[in-house]
Amino acid sequence: MPSSVPLSWYLILSAILFGLGVAGFVVRRNIITVFMSIELMLNAVNLSFIAFSYQLRQVDGHIFSFFVMVVAAAEAAVGLAIILTVFKNRATLAIDDVSSLKN
Amino acid sequence: MDAILFLIFAAIAVGCGVNLVVQRHPISSALSLVGVMAALAVLYLLLGAEFMAAAQMIVYAGAIMVLFVFTIMLLNAGSERKTDKALFARLFGVPALIGFIVLIGFLIRTLLPKTENVVFGTFTEGTARGVGLKLFTEYLLPFEVTSLLILIAILGAVVLARKEI
């Protein structure tokens, strides 16, 4: 067994996590779980940024991933406030029940 | 040693990620997501991103996930009910997901130039000092704009979570 792994394995792990995030986003019917799938996708992209940062020997990738983290924090605060409001008005968390824009 | 650490924590990350998608109860998904984030923090450390590993644990696993768990508890979210599309998802979704991952893996292997092996300790710029130097010189404007974004997010959250809406 080799003592270290190639960088592309990190990128493939990132792709797997992103794919799982997309699957959760499409499959799950609970609005909070859908939201958590988005966080999983953001995390997968962060891993890619940091892997490329290692390859190029520059910290720019860390900065990008830092900004992604900040945006994710802001998004979580606003998104969960929206979920709270939806729940207060409709008393449901199932996204199938919240489809006023559809028809 | 690096390979063993990578394989262990990559396995934890993928396992928790699958668990996140498969579980029906949101609290199980939330705890799986914490597992994914903790495993990713270790991988960041292997890639020489010390500051980002600490920020990942504090901001993501600490702050954001506490917010999620708090909301799940507050709304008393139960298991989601079964839908009639579960068989469809299993028949077409899983092969599509595997196909997507294989395609991306194939593209990474063929299109990318030969990548070097990741050895812990060869890239040491990712400390708080290294990141801070870059953040406060070259990326100062985006950093300042970030404060505006957070201010707007705070206001938005306060306005949306009011009693009257």
Coordinates of C-alpha atoms in Angstrom, one line a residue:
Chain A
M1 CA 0.0 0.0 0.0
P2 CA 1.4 3.4 -1.0
S3 CA 2.1 5.9 1.8
S4 CA 0.3 8.7 0.1
V5 CA -2.5 9.2 -2.3
P6 CA -2.7 11.2 -5.5
L7 CA -4.5 14.6 -5.5
S8 CA -7.1 13.3 -7.9
W9 CA -8.5 11.0 -5.2
Y10 CA -9.5 14.1 -3.3
L11 CA -11.2 15.5 -6.4
I12 CA -13.1 12.2 -6.9
L13 CA -14.1 12.3 -3.2
S14 CA -15.4 15.8 -3.8
A15 CA -17.4 14.6 -6.9
I16 CA -18.9 11.8 -4.9
L17 CA -20.0 14.1 -2.1
F18 CA -21.4 16.6 -4.6
G19 CA -23.3 13.8 -6.3
L20 CA -24.7 12.7 -3.0
G21 CA -25.8 16.3 -2.3
V22 CA -27.6 16.5 -5.7
A23 CA -29.3 13.2 -5.0
G24 CA -30.5 14.3 -1.6
F25 CA -31.7 17.6 -3.0
V26 CA -33.8 15.8 -5.6
V27 CA -35.0 12.8 -3.5
R28 CA -35.8 14.2 -0.1
R29 CA -39.1 15.7 0.6
N30 CA -38.4 17.5 3.9
I31 CA -37.4 21.1 3.3
I32 CA -34.7 21.1 6.1
T33 CA -33.1 17.9 4.6
V34 CA -33.1 19.6 1.2
F35 CA -31.3 22.5 2.7
M36 CA -28.8 20.3 4.3
S37 CA -28.1 18.7 1.0
I38 CA -27.2 22.1 -0.4
E39 CA -24.7 22.5 2.5
L40 CA -23.2 19.1 1.6
M41 CA -22.7 20.3 -2.0
L42 CA -21.0 23.5 -0.8
N43 CA -18.7 21.4 1.4
A44 CA -17.8 19.2 -1.6
V45 CA -16.8 22.2 -3.6
N46 CA -14.7 23.6 -0.7
L47 CA -12.7 20.3 -0.7
S48 CA -12.0 20.8 -4.4
F49 CA -10.8 24.4 -3.8
I50 CA -8.5 23.3 -1.0
A51 CA -7.1 20.4 -3.1
F52 CA -6.4 22.7 -6.0
S53 CA -4.8 25.2 -3.6
Y54 CA -2.4 22.4 -2.5
Q55 CA -1.5 21.6 -6.1
L56 CA -0.7 25.2 -7.0
R57 CA 1.0 25.9 -3.6
Q58 CA -1.1 29.1 -3.2
V59 CA -3.5 30.0 -0.4
D60 CA -6.0 31.6 -2.8
G61 CA -8.1 28.5 -2.7
H62 CA -8.4 28.7 1.0
I63 CA -9.7 32.3 0.7
F64 CA -12.3 31.2 -1.8
S65 CA -13.4 28.4 0.4
F66 CA -13.5 30.8 3.3
F67 CA -15.9 33.1 1.4
V68 CA -18.0 30.1 0.5
M69 CA -18.2 29.3 4.2
V70 CA -19.3 32.9 5.0
V71 CA -22.0 32.8 2.3
A72 CA -23.1 29.4 3.6
A73 CA -23.5 30.9 7.1
A74 CA -25.5 33.8 5.8
E75 CA -27.6 31.5 3.7
A76 CA -28.3 29.2 6.6
A77 CA -29.5 32.1 8.8
V78 CA -31.8 33.5 6.1
G79 CA -33.0 30.1 4.8
L80 CA -33.9 28.8 8.2
A81 CA -35.8 32.1 8.9
I82 CA -37.7 31.5 5.7
I83 CA -38.4 27.9 6.7
L84 CA -39.6 29.1 10.1
T85 CA -42.0 31.6 8.4
V86 CA -43.3 28.9 6.0
F87 CA -43.9 26.6 9.0
K88 CA -45.7 29.3 10.9
N89 CA -48.1 30.0 8.0
R90 CA -48.7 26.5 6.7
A91 CA -47.7 24.2 9.6
T92 CA -45.9 21.9 7.2
L93 CA -42.3 21.1 6.2
A94 CA -43.1 18.9 3.2
I95 CA -42.1 20.6 0.0
D96 CA -44.9 18.9 -1.9
D97 CA -47.4 20.9 0.2
V98 CA -45.7 24.3 -0.5
S99 CA -46.4 24.6 -4.3
S100 CA -48.4 27.8 -4.7
L101 CA -46.0 29.0 -7.4
K102 CA -46.7 25.9 -9.5
N103 CA -50.3 26.6 -10.4
Chain B
M1 CA 0.2 6.9 7.0
D2 CA -1.3 9.7 4.8
A3 CA -3.0 7.1 2.6
I4 CA -4.5 5.3 5.6
L5 CA -5.8 8.6 7.1
F6 CA -7.2 9.7 3.8
L7 CA -9.0 6.3 3.2
I8 CA -10.4 6.2 6.8
F9 CA -11.8 9.7 6.7
A10 CA -12.9 9.6 3.0
A11 CA -14.9 6.4 4.0
I12 CA -16.4 8.2 7.0
A13 CA -17.4 11.2 4.8
V14 CA -19.0 9.1 2.1
G15 CA -20.7 6.8 4.6
C16 CA -22.2 9.8 6.5
G17 CA -23.1 11.4 3.1
V18 CA -25.0 8.3 2.1
N19 CA -26.7 8.2 5.5
L20 CA -27.7 11.9 5.1
V21 CA -29.5 11.0 1.8
V22 CA -31.1 7.8 3.0
Q23 CA -32.4 8.7 6.4
R24 CA -36.0 9.9 6.7
H25 CA -35.8 11.8 9.9
P26 CA -34.1 15.2 9.6
I27 CA -32.2 14.9 12.9
S28 CA -30.4 11.8 11.6
S29 CA -29.5 13.7 8.5
A30 CA -28.2 16.6 10.5
L31 CA -26.0 14.4 12.6
S32 CA -24.7 12.7 9.5
L33 CA -23.8 16.1 8.0
V34 CA -21.8 16.9 11.2
G35 CA -19.9 13.6 10.6
V36 CA -19.2 14.6 6.9
M37 CA -17.9 18.0 8.1
A38 CA -15.7 16.6 10.8
A39 CA -14.2 14.1 8.3
L40 CA -13.6 16.9 5.8
A41 CA -11.8 19.0 8.4
V42 CA -9.3 16.2 8.9
L43 CA -8.8 16.0 5.1
Y44 CA -8.2 19.8 5.0
L45 CA -5.6 19.3 7.6
L46 CA -3.9 16.6 5.4
L47 CA -3.9 19.2 2.6
G48 CA -2.1 21.7 4.7
A49 CA -5.1 24.0 5.3
E50 CA -4.9 24.4 9.1
F51 CA -6.9 27.5 9.3
M52 CA -9.7 26.2 7.1
A53 CA -9.8 23.0 9.2
A54 CA -10.4 25.0 12.3
A55 CA -12.9 27.3 10.6
Q56 CA -14.7 24.2 9.2
M57 CA -15.1 22.8 12.7
I58 CA -16.1 26.1 14.4
V59 CA -18.3 27.7 11.7
Y60 CA -19.8 24.7 9.9
A61 CA -19.9 21.9 12.5
G62 CA -20.3 24.4 15.4
A63 CA -22.4 27.3 14.3
I64 CA -24.4 26.3 11.2
M65 CA -25.2 22.8 12.3
V66 CA -26.3 24.0 15.8
L67 CA -28.7 26.4 13.9
F68 CA -30.0 23.5 11.9
V69 CA -30.5 21.2 14.9
F70 CA -32.1 24.1 16.8
T71 CA -34.6 24.7 14.0
I72 CA -35.4 21.0 13.7
M73 CA -36.1 20.8 17.4
L74 CA -38.1 24.1 17.4
L75 CA -40.3 23.0 14.6
N76 CA -40.6 19.4 16.0
A77 CA -39.9 18.0 12.5
G78 CA -40.9 14.3 12.3
S79 CA -40.0 11.7 9.7
E80 CA -41.1 12.5 6.2
R81 CA -44.0 10.5 4.8
K82 CA -43.4 8.0 2.0
T83 CA -44.3 9.0 -1.5
D84 CA -45.2 6.9 -4.5
K85 CA -42.1 7.9 -6.4
A86 CA -39.6 5.9 -4.2
L87 CA -39.4 3.1 -6.7
F88 CA -38.8 5.5 -9.5
A89 CA -36.0 7.1 -7.6
R90 CA -34.4 3.7 -6.8
L91 CA -34.6 2.5 -10.4
F92 CA -33.3 5.6 -12.2
G93 CA -31.8 7.8 -9.5
V94 CA -29.1 5.4 -8.2
P95 CA -27.8 4.4 -11.7
A96 CA -27.8 8.1 -12.7
L97 CA -25.9 9.0 -9.6
I98 CA -23.3 6.2 -10.1
G99 CA -23.0 7.2 -13.8
F100 CA -22.4 10.9 -12.8
I101 CA -19.7 10.0 -10.3
V102 CA -18.0 7.5 -12.8
L103 CA -18.1 10.2 -15.5
I104 CA -16.6 12.9 -13.3
G105 CA -13.9 10.4 -12.1
F106 CA -13.1 9.5 -15.7
L107 CA -12.8 13.1 -16.7
I108 CA -10.6 13.9 -13.7
R109 CA -8.3 10.9 -14.6
T110 CA -8.1 11.7 -18.3
L111 CA -8.2 15.5 -18.6
L112 CA -6.2 16.6 -15.6
P113 CA -2.4 16.5 -16.0
K114 CA -0.6 14.0 -13.7
T115 CA -1.2 15.2 -10.2
E116 CA 1.4 14.7 -7.5
N117 CA 0.9 12.7 -4.3
V118 CA -0.4 14.6 -1.3
V119 CA 2.2 14.5 1.4
F120 CA 1.4 16.0 4.8
G121 CA 3.7 18.9 5.7
T122 CA 4.9 19.9 2.2
F123 CA 2.5 22.9 2.0
T124 CA 2.5 25.0 5.2
E125 CA 1.1 28.3 3.9
G126 CA -2.4 27.5 5.1
T127 CA -1.9 28.8 8.6
A128 CA -3.8 31.7 10.1
R129 CA -0.8 33.8 9.3
G130 CA -0.6 32.8 5.6
V131 CA -4.4 33.1 5.0
G132 CA -4.6 36.4 6.9
L133 CA -1.7 38.0 5.0
K134 CA -3.5 37.2 1.7
L135 CA -7.0 38.1 3.1
F136 CA -6.0 41.5 4.4
T137 CA -3.9 42.6 1.4
E138 CA -5.1 41.1 -1.9
Y139 CA -8.6 40.2 -0.9
L140 CA -9.4 43.2 1.3
L141 CA -12.3 44.5 -0.7
P142 CA -14.2 41.2 -0.9
F143 CA -13.5 40.7 2.8
E144 CA -15.1 44.1 3.6
V145 CA -18.0 43.4 1.3
T146 CA -18.6 40.2 3.2
S147 CA -19.4 42.3 6.3
L148 CA -22.1 44.0 4.4
L149 CA -23.5 40.6 3.3
I150 CA -23.6 39.4 6.9
L151 CA -25.3 42.6 8.0
I152 CA -28.0 42.1 5.4
A153 CA -28.3 38.4 6.3
I154 CA -28.8 39.4 10.0
L155 CA -31.5 42.0 9.1
G156 CA -33.2 39.5 6.7
A157 CA -33.3 36.8 9.4
V158 CA -34.7 39.2 12.0
V159 CA -37.3 40.6 9.6
L160 CA -38.4 37.1 8.3
A161 CA -38.6 35.6 11.8
R162 CA -40.9 38.4 13.2
K163 CA -44.2 37.5 14.7
E164 CA -46.4 39.4 12.2
I165 CA -45.5 37.8 8.9

